[in-house]
XYZ file of C-alpha atoms in Angstrom:
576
model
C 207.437 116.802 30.170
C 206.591 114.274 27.619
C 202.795 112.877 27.572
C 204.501 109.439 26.354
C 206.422 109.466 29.974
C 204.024 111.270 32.029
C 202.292 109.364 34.738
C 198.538 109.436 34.733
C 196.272 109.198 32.032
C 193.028 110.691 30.665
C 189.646 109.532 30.387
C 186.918 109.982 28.121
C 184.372 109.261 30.990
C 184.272 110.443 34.243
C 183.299 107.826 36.753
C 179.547 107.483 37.454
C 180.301 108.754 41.509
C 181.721 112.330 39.924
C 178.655 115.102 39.772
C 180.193 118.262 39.665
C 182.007 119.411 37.149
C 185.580 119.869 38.823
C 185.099 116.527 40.243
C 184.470 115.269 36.630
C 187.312 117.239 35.346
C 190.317 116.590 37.345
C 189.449 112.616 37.294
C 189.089 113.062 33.339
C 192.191 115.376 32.958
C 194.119 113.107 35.175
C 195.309 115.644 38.081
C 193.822 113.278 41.072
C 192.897 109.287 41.720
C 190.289 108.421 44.407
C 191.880 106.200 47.383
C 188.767 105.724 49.441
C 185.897 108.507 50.335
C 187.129 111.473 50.683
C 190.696 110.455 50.360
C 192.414 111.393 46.748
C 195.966 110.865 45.522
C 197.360 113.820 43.419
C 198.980 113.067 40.153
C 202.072 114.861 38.844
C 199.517 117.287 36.861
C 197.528 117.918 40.339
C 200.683 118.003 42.444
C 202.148 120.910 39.803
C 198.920 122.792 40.533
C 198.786 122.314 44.306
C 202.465 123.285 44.438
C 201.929 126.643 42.590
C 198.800 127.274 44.750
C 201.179 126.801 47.861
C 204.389 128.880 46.630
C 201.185 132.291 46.121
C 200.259 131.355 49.668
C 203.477 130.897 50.818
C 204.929 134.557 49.196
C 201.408 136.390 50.335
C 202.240 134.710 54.102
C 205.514 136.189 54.023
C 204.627 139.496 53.251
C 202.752 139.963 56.239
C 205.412 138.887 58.208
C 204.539 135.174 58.539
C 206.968 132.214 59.730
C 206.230 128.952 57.985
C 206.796 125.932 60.774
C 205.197 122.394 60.371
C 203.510 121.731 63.524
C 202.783 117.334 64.216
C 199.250 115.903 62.774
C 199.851 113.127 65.544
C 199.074 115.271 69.085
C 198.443 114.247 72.410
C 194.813 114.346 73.832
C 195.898 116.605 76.739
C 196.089 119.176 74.813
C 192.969 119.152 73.781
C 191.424 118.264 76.630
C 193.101 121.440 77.975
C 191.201 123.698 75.292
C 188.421 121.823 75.860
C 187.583 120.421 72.058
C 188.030 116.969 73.121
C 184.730 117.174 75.386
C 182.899 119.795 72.684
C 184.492 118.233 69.280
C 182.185 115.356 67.848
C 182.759 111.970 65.903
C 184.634 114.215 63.031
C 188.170 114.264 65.259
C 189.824 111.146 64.600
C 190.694 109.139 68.809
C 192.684 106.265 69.364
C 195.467 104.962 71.378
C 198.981 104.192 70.955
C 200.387 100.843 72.640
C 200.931 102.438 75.571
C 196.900 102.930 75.956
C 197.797 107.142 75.713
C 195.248 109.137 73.959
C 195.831 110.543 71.241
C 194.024 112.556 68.096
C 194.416 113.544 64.179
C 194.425 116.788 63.825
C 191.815 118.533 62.269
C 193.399 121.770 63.251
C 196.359 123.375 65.128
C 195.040 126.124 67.808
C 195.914 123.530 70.611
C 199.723 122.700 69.499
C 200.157 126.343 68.061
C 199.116 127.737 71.835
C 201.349 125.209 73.359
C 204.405 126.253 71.205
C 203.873 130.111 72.167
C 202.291 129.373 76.263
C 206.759 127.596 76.576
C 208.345 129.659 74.042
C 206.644 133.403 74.729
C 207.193 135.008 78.320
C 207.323 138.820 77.420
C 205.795 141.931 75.481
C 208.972 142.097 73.244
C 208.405 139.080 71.890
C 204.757 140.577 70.298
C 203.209 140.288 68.170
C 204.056 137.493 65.324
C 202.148 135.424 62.799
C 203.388 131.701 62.170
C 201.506 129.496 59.418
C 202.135 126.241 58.325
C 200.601 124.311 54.626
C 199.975 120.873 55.860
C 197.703 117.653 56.090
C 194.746 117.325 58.226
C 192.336 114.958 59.485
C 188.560 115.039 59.533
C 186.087 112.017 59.769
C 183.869 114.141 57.821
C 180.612 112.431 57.132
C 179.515 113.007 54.252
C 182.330 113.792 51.473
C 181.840 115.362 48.305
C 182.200 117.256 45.674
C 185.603 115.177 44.789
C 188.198 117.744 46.607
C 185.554 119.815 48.032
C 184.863 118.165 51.204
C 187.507 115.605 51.589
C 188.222 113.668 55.328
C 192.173 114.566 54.457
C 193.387 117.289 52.780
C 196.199 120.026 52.939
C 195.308 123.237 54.485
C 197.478 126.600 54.980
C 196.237 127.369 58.624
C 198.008 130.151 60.412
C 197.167 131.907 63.355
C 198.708 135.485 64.941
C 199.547 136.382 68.406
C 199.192 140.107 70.011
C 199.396 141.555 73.212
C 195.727 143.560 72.938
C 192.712 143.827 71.021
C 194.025 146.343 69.187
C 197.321 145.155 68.093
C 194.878 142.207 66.545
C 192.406 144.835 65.055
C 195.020 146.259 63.479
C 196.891 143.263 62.293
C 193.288 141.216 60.796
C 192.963 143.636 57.564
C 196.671 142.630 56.434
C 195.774 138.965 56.494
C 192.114 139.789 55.047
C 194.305 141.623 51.876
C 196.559 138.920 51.952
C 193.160 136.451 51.081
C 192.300 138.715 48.613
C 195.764 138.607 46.795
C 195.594 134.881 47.034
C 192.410 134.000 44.918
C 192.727 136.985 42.890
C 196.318 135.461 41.487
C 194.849 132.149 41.540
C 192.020 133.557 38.657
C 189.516 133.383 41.179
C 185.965 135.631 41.981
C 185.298 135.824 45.791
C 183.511 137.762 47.797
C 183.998 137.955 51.778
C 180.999 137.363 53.886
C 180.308 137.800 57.164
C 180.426 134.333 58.981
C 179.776 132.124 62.391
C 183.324 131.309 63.727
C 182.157 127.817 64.523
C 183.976 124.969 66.622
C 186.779 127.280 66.027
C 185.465 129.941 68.302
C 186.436 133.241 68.513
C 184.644 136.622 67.919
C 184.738 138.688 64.307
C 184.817 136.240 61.258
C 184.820 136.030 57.823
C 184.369 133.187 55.155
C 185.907 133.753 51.340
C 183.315 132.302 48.832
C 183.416 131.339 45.270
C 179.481 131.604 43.792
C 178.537 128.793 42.271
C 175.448 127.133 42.337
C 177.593 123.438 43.526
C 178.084 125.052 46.792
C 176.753 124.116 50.083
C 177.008 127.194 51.673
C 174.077 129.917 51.452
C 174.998 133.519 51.554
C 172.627 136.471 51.905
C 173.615 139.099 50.219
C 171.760 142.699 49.673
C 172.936 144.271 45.738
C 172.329 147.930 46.569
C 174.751 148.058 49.555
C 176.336 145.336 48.898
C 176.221 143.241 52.559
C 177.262 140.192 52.860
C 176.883 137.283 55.562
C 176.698 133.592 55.647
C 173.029 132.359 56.395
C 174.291 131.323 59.716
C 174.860 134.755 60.968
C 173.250 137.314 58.476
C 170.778 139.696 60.011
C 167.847 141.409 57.954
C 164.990 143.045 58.883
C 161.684 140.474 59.237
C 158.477 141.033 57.563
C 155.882 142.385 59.867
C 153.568 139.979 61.463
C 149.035 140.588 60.338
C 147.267 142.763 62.928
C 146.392 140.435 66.100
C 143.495 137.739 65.470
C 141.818 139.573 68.555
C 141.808 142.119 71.493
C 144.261 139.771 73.631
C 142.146 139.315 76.380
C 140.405 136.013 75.999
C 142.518 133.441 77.635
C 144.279 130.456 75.796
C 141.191 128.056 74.772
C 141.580 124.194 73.336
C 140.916 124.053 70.008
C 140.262 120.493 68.276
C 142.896 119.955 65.542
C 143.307 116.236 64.075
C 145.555 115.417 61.872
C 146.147 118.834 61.628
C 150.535 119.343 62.533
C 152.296 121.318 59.799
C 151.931 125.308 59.837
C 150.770 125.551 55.967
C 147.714 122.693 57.609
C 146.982 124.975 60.566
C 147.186 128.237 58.132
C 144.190 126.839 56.309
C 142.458 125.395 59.193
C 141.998 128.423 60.837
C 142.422 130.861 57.921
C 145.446 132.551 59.928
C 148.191 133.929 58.509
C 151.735 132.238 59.354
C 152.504 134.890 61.596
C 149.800 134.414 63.594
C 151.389 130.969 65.269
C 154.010 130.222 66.876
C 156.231 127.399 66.196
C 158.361 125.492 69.043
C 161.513 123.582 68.107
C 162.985 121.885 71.152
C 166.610 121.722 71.033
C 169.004 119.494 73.539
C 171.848 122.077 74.533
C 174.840 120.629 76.281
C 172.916 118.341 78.412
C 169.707 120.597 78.600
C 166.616 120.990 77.199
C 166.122 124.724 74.754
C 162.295 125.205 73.539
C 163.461 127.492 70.462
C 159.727 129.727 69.995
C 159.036 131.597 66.493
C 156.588 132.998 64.473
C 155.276 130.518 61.662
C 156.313 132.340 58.849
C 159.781 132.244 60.041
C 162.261 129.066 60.556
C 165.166 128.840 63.328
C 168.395 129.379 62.604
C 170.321 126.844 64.869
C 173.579 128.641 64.565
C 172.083 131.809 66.410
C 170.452 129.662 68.631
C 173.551 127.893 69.910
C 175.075 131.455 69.984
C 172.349 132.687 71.986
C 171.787 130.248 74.613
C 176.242 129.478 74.446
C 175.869 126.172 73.680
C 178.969 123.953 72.712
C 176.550 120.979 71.477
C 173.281 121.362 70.053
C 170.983 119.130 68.134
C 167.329 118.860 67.868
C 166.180 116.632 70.492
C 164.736 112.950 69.702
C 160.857 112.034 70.260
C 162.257 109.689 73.058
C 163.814 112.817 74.900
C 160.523 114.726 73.976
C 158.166 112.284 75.635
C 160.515 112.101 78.782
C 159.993 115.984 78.923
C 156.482 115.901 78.801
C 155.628 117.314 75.646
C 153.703 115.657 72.690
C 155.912 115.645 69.274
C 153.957 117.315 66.518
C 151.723 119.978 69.310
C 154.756 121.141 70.969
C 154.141 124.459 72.915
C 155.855 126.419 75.356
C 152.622 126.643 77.571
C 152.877 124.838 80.678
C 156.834 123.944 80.085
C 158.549 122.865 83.295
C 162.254 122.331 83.418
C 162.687 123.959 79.853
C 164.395 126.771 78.447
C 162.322 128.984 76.336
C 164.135 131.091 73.947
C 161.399 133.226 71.810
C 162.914 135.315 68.187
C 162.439 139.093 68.906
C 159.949 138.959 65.944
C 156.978 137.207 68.307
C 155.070 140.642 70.096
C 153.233 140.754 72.695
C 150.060 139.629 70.554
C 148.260 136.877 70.824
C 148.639 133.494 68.843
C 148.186 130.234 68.364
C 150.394 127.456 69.633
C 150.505 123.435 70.321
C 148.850 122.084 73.106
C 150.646 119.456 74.167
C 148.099 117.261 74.014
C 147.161 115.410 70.426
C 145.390 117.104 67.912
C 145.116 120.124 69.651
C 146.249 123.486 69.934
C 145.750 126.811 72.040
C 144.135 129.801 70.762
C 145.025 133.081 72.193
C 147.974 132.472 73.753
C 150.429 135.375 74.453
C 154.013 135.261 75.922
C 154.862 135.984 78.856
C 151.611 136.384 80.319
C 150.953 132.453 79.402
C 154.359 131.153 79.051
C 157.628 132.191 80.732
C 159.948 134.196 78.647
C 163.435 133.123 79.630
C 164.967 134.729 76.897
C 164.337 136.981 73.648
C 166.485 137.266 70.801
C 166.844 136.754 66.826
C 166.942 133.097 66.255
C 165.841 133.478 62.764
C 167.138 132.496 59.347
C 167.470 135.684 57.110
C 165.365 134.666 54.347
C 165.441 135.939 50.691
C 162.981 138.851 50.697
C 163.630 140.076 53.793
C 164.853 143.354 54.078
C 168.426 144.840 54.496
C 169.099 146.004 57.746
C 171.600 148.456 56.421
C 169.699 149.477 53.514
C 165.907 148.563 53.610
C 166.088 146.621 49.941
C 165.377 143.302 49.584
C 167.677 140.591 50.400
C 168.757 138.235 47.781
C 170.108 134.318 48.585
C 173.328 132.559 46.665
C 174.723 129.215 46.717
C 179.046 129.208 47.071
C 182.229 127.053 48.403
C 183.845 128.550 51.318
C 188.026 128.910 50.226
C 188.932 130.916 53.028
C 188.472 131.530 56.611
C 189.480 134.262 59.488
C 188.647 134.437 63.213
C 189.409 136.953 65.770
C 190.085 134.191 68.317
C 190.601 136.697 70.863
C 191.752 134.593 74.088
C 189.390 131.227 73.662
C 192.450 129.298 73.901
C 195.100 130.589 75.328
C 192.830 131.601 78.435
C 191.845 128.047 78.403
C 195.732 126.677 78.220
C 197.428 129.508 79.791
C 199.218 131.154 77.693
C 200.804 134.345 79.192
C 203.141 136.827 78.896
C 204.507 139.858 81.069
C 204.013 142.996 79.822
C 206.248 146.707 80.081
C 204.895 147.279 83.731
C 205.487 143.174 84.640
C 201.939 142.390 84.801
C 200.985 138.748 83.379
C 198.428 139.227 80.555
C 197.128 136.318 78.153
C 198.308 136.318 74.329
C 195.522 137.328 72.086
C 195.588 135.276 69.002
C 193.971 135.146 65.388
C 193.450 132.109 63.071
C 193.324 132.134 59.539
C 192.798 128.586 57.376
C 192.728 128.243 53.565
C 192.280 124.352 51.705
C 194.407 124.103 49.181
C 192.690 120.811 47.430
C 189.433 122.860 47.611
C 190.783 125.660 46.069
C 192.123 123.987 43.015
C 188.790 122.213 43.124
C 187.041 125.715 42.980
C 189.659 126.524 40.062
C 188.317 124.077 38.038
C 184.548 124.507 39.076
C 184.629 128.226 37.679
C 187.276 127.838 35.192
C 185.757 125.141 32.755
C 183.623 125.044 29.190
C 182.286 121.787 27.898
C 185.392 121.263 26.551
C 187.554 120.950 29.459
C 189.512 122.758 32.170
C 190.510 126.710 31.116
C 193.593 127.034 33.577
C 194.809 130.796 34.776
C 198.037 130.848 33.502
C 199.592 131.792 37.360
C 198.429 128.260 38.056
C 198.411 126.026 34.948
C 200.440 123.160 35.226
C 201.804 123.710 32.496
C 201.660 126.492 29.983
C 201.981 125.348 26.972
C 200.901 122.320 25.671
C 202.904 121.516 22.398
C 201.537 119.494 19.882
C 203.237 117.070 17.444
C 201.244 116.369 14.237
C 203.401 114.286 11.766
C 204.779 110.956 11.746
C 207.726 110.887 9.737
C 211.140 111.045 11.574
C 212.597 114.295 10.282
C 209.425 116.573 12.342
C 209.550 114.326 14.899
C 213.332 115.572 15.174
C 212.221 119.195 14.296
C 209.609 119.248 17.156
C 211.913 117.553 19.250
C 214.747 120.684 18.953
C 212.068 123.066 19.329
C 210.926 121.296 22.546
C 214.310 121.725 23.929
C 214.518 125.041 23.021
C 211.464 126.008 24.865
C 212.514 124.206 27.642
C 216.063 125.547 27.733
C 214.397 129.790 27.248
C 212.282 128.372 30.617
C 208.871 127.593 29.014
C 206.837 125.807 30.841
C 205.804 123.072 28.429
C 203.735 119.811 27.815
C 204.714 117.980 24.621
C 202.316 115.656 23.672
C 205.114 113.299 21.293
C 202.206 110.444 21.730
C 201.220 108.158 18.697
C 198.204 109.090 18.732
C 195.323 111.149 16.145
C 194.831 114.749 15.702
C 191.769 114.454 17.367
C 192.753 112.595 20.535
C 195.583 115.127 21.065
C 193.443 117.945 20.334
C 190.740 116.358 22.990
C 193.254 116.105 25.390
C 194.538 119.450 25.211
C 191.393 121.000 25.339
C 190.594 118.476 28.458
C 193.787 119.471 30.728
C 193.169 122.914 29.843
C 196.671 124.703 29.399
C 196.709 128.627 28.614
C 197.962 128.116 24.986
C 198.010 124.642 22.600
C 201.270 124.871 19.611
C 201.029 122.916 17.080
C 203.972 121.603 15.394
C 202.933 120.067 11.690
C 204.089 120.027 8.402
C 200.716 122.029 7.304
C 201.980 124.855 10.149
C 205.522 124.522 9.074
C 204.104 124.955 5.010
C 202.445 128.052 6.276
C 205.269 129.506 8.107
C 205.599 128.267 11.533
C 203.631 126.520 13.928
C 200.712 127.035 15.039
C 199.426 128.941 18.367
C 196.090 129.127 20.642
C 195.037 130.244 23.638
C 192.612 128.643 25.385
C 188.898 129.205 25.042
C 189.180 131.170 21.955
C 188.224 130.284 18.398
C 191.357 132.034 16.406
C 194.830 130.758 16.131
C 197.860 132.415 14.517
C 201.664 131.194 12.616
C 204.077 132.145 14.207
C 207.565 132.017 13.087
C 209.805 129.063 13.913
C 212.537 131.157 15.055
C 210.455 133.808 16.151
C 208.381 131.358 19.102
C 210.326 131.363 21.644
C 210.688 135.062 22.588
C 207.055 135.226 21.056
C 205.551 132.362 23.662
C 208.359 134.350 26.678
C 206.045 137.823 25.793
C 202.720 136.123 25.672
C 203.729 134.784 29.199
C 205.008 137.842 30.851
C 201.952 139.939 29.549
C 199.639 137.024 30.926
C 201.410 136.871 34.076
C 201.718 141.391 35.012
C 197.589 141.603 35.973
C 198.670 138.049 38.130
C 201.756 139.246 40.010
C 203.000 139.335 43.947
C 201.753 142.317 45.269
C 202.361 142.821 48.749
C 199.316 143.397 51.517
């Protein structure tokens, strides 16, 4: 491709809106245009990225035994409404109705019209197990997008999903996909680890989320260095510090204690020269309809995630002051003493000690309250976030925190949804048993985003050569017709030995085109001048590094077709 006929441009300035660095980056290098928030167009630079991405998803798919089908983004509410999603689902799934006032949603994801296709097209145990993916658009009304291609409202995903006639079939079948993910972002010239995760709106039972470190990312991830666990913050387990000896015998029985102004647990620490552990703090949740009092030790926060887990909520949020007052309770001296029509969930950290708690009534609190004897118990179990610090359940060392970008992500969906849409099949002995599935989702625009957010220097973009979009970006440096003719030929020649290469033929300076190269970022910049010619050749140099070399005129070609291979043997299809 010439630059003088390529569509898209670059910029010297990223717009003000772009603040990380990919973002930045592929507006500057001119791989994507904004549309609207969280809505990009791709650029022929982008789309020759995004399509390379796809065709290393598409091979490591098909070496598991995937089948690639394209499944409708357009699908009829019943179908969700069968699942259930379209009761549980918020604002982020796109409703409407067609003319004919039928309901009908975007999808966001496929376990509703995937189910559907196997509940008419599956009836016995022969036809078990198989894995079918598709690499397609979706649809989220996602609130807050960011990060340019990191959280976008549409964007292609491969989502695929696996169905088995047991548990174990599944089992057996979820460490060739989890391989699979690792193939993917290793060719792609990506670090991630796996992590432990919280399936989510998705459901299901095991999980795990492929992350990319980086200090951009909205996701937190505990992870322990010495044995090496790893879990989203949702989920991850530790164990929690020990709470101070009890502030008495326990037998005194809860007293008032005047507190004004006094709300926050660092205010109450120092007004009664208490440690944090020795209060307990109540978070009151509304679950599905209902009212959760979520009780835990002051030094520790709750982690909503477990909490919805625990009490198996589909819809929780922390409730309102409105919703509070209407309870009974007074916001800011919340306690679970004297709680009527409430839920009390208590972490497993709180003993049977005594502590102090809120009141319920303004400025005050309670002083030697213990649980159970004072307030009923409905429930104990760890609602805690796993904190930096903390200790490694596995391990006993200290827990460190890390920021990343979720890539990748697998479920064990088990039979969520084709229990809930009926999705049978008969089995050897003609018994009707429901189809066990598996769902496994990777965003391709946020993984070319990620690409770029670990692949960069000040300079520009530093492309792995498996997914450059281009490989070599060829340089013209002279003005008079007969190299323009010379670099021409040799363009053609490259071209016609299958290099992969962008030919900057621009009138333009040495130092624009140099810019520019370094900007888009391809694995190795020629240079085609009558200085390179003069001194044998032209000139060649990889990306990110300070030397260059001459190489031969009529040695380049079959040079540039060995740099490539050797580039590409550590990047190749290797199968799962």
């Amino acid at each position: 491709m010439r630059m003088s006929s390529l569509f898209g441009r670059t910029l010297r300035e990223a717009p003000a809106e772009a603040e990380t660095a990919s973002h930045q980056l592929l507006l500057r290098a001119g791989l994507v245009r904004q549309v609207a928030a969280g809505v990009y167009s791709h650029l022929p630079l982008g789309q020759r990225v995004m399509r390379k991405i796809i065709d290393i998803i598409r091979e490591e798919m098909d070496a598991i035994d995937g089948q690639q089908v394209i499944m409708p983004i357009l699908n009829p509410a019943e179908l969700w409404q069968e699942s259930g999603r379209w009761y549980a689902v918020g604002p982020e799934l796109i409703r409407f109705q067609d003319r004919a006032e039928r309901d009908l949603v975007l999808a966001m994801t496929h376990e509703e019209v995937v189910t559907d296709l196997a509940r008419r097209e599956v009836h016995s145990y022969r036809q078990l197990p198989f894995m079918l993916y598709q690499i397609h658009t979706k649809i989220r009304d996602e609130p807050r997008p960011r990060g340019g291609l990191v959280r976008l409202r549409e964007f292609i995903m491969k989502d695929g999903y696996s169905f088995h006639p047991d548990s174990a079939d599944l089992d057996a079948y979820y460490p060739r996909m989890y391989r699979a993910y690792e193939n993917i972002f290793r060719r792609c010239g990506l670090d991630v680890i796996p992590v432990e995760a919280d399936p989510g709106m998705i459901g299901g039972t095991g999980s795990h989320e492929f992350i990319m470190l980086t200090e951009t990312g909205e996701d937190t991830i505990i992870v322990c260095p010495n044995c090496h666990y790893a879990a989203n913050r949702n989920i991850a387990v530790g164990k929690k510090p020990a709470a101070a000896g009890s502030q008495d015998d326990g037998a005194a029985a809860p007293s008032l204690v005047h507190t004004p102004n006094v709300k926050t647990i660092d205010d109450l620490a120092r007004f009664f020269q208490l440690p944090h552990s020795h209060f307990l703090k109540t978070v009151m949740y509304e679950a599905d309809g209902g009212l959760v009092a979520a009780v835990i030790r002051g030094d520790l926060d709750v982690n909503e995630a477990k909490l919805a887990k625990t009490t198996k909520a589909t819809n929780l949020a922390l409730a309102g002051d409105e919703k509070l007052r209407q309870a009974g309770v007074v916001p800011g001296f919340l306690s679970p003493v004297g709680m009527n029509g409430v839920r009390v969930v208590v972490d497993d950290s709180v003993s049977d000690g005594s502590y102090v708690a809120g009141a319920n009534q303004p400025d005050y609190h309670l002083r030697n309250v213990r649980p159970s004897r004072d307030f009923a118990v409905a429930q104990s179990a760890d609602i805690a976030v796993t904190q930096a610090g903390h200790l490694c359940a596995r391990c006993d060392d200290p827990l460190k925190e890390a920021k990343g970008i979720e890539l990748g992500h697998t479920f064990k969906l088990g039979t969520k949804y084709t229990e809930a849409m009926k999705a049978t099949y008969l089995d050897a002995r003609g018994q009707q048993k429901l189809i066990l599935m598996g769902c496994y989702g990777i965003g391709v625009d946020r993984l070319m985003a990620s690409i770029v957010e670990q692949r960069h220097d000040q300079r520009g973009i530093v492309w792995p050569v498996r997914v450059a979009p281009y490989h070599f970006y060829l340089c013209l440096l002279a003005d008079d017709a007969e190299s323009k003719a010379g670099c021409d030929r040799f363009y053609d020649q490259m071209k016609a030995a299958g290099l992969e290469a962008l030919y900057d033929d621009r009138d333009a300076t040495a130092g624009v085109k140099f810019n520019d190269a370094d900007l888009i970022g391809l694995p190795w910049r020629v240079t085609y001048s009558r200085r390179s010619l003069a001194a044998g050749g032209v000139e060649v140099k990889a990306r990110g590094e300070k030397a260059s070399a001459i190489v031969p005129l009529d040695e380049a070609v079959p040079t540039f077709q060995r740099y490539l291979s050797d580039a590409l043997a550590n990047t190749t299809f290797q199968p799962a």
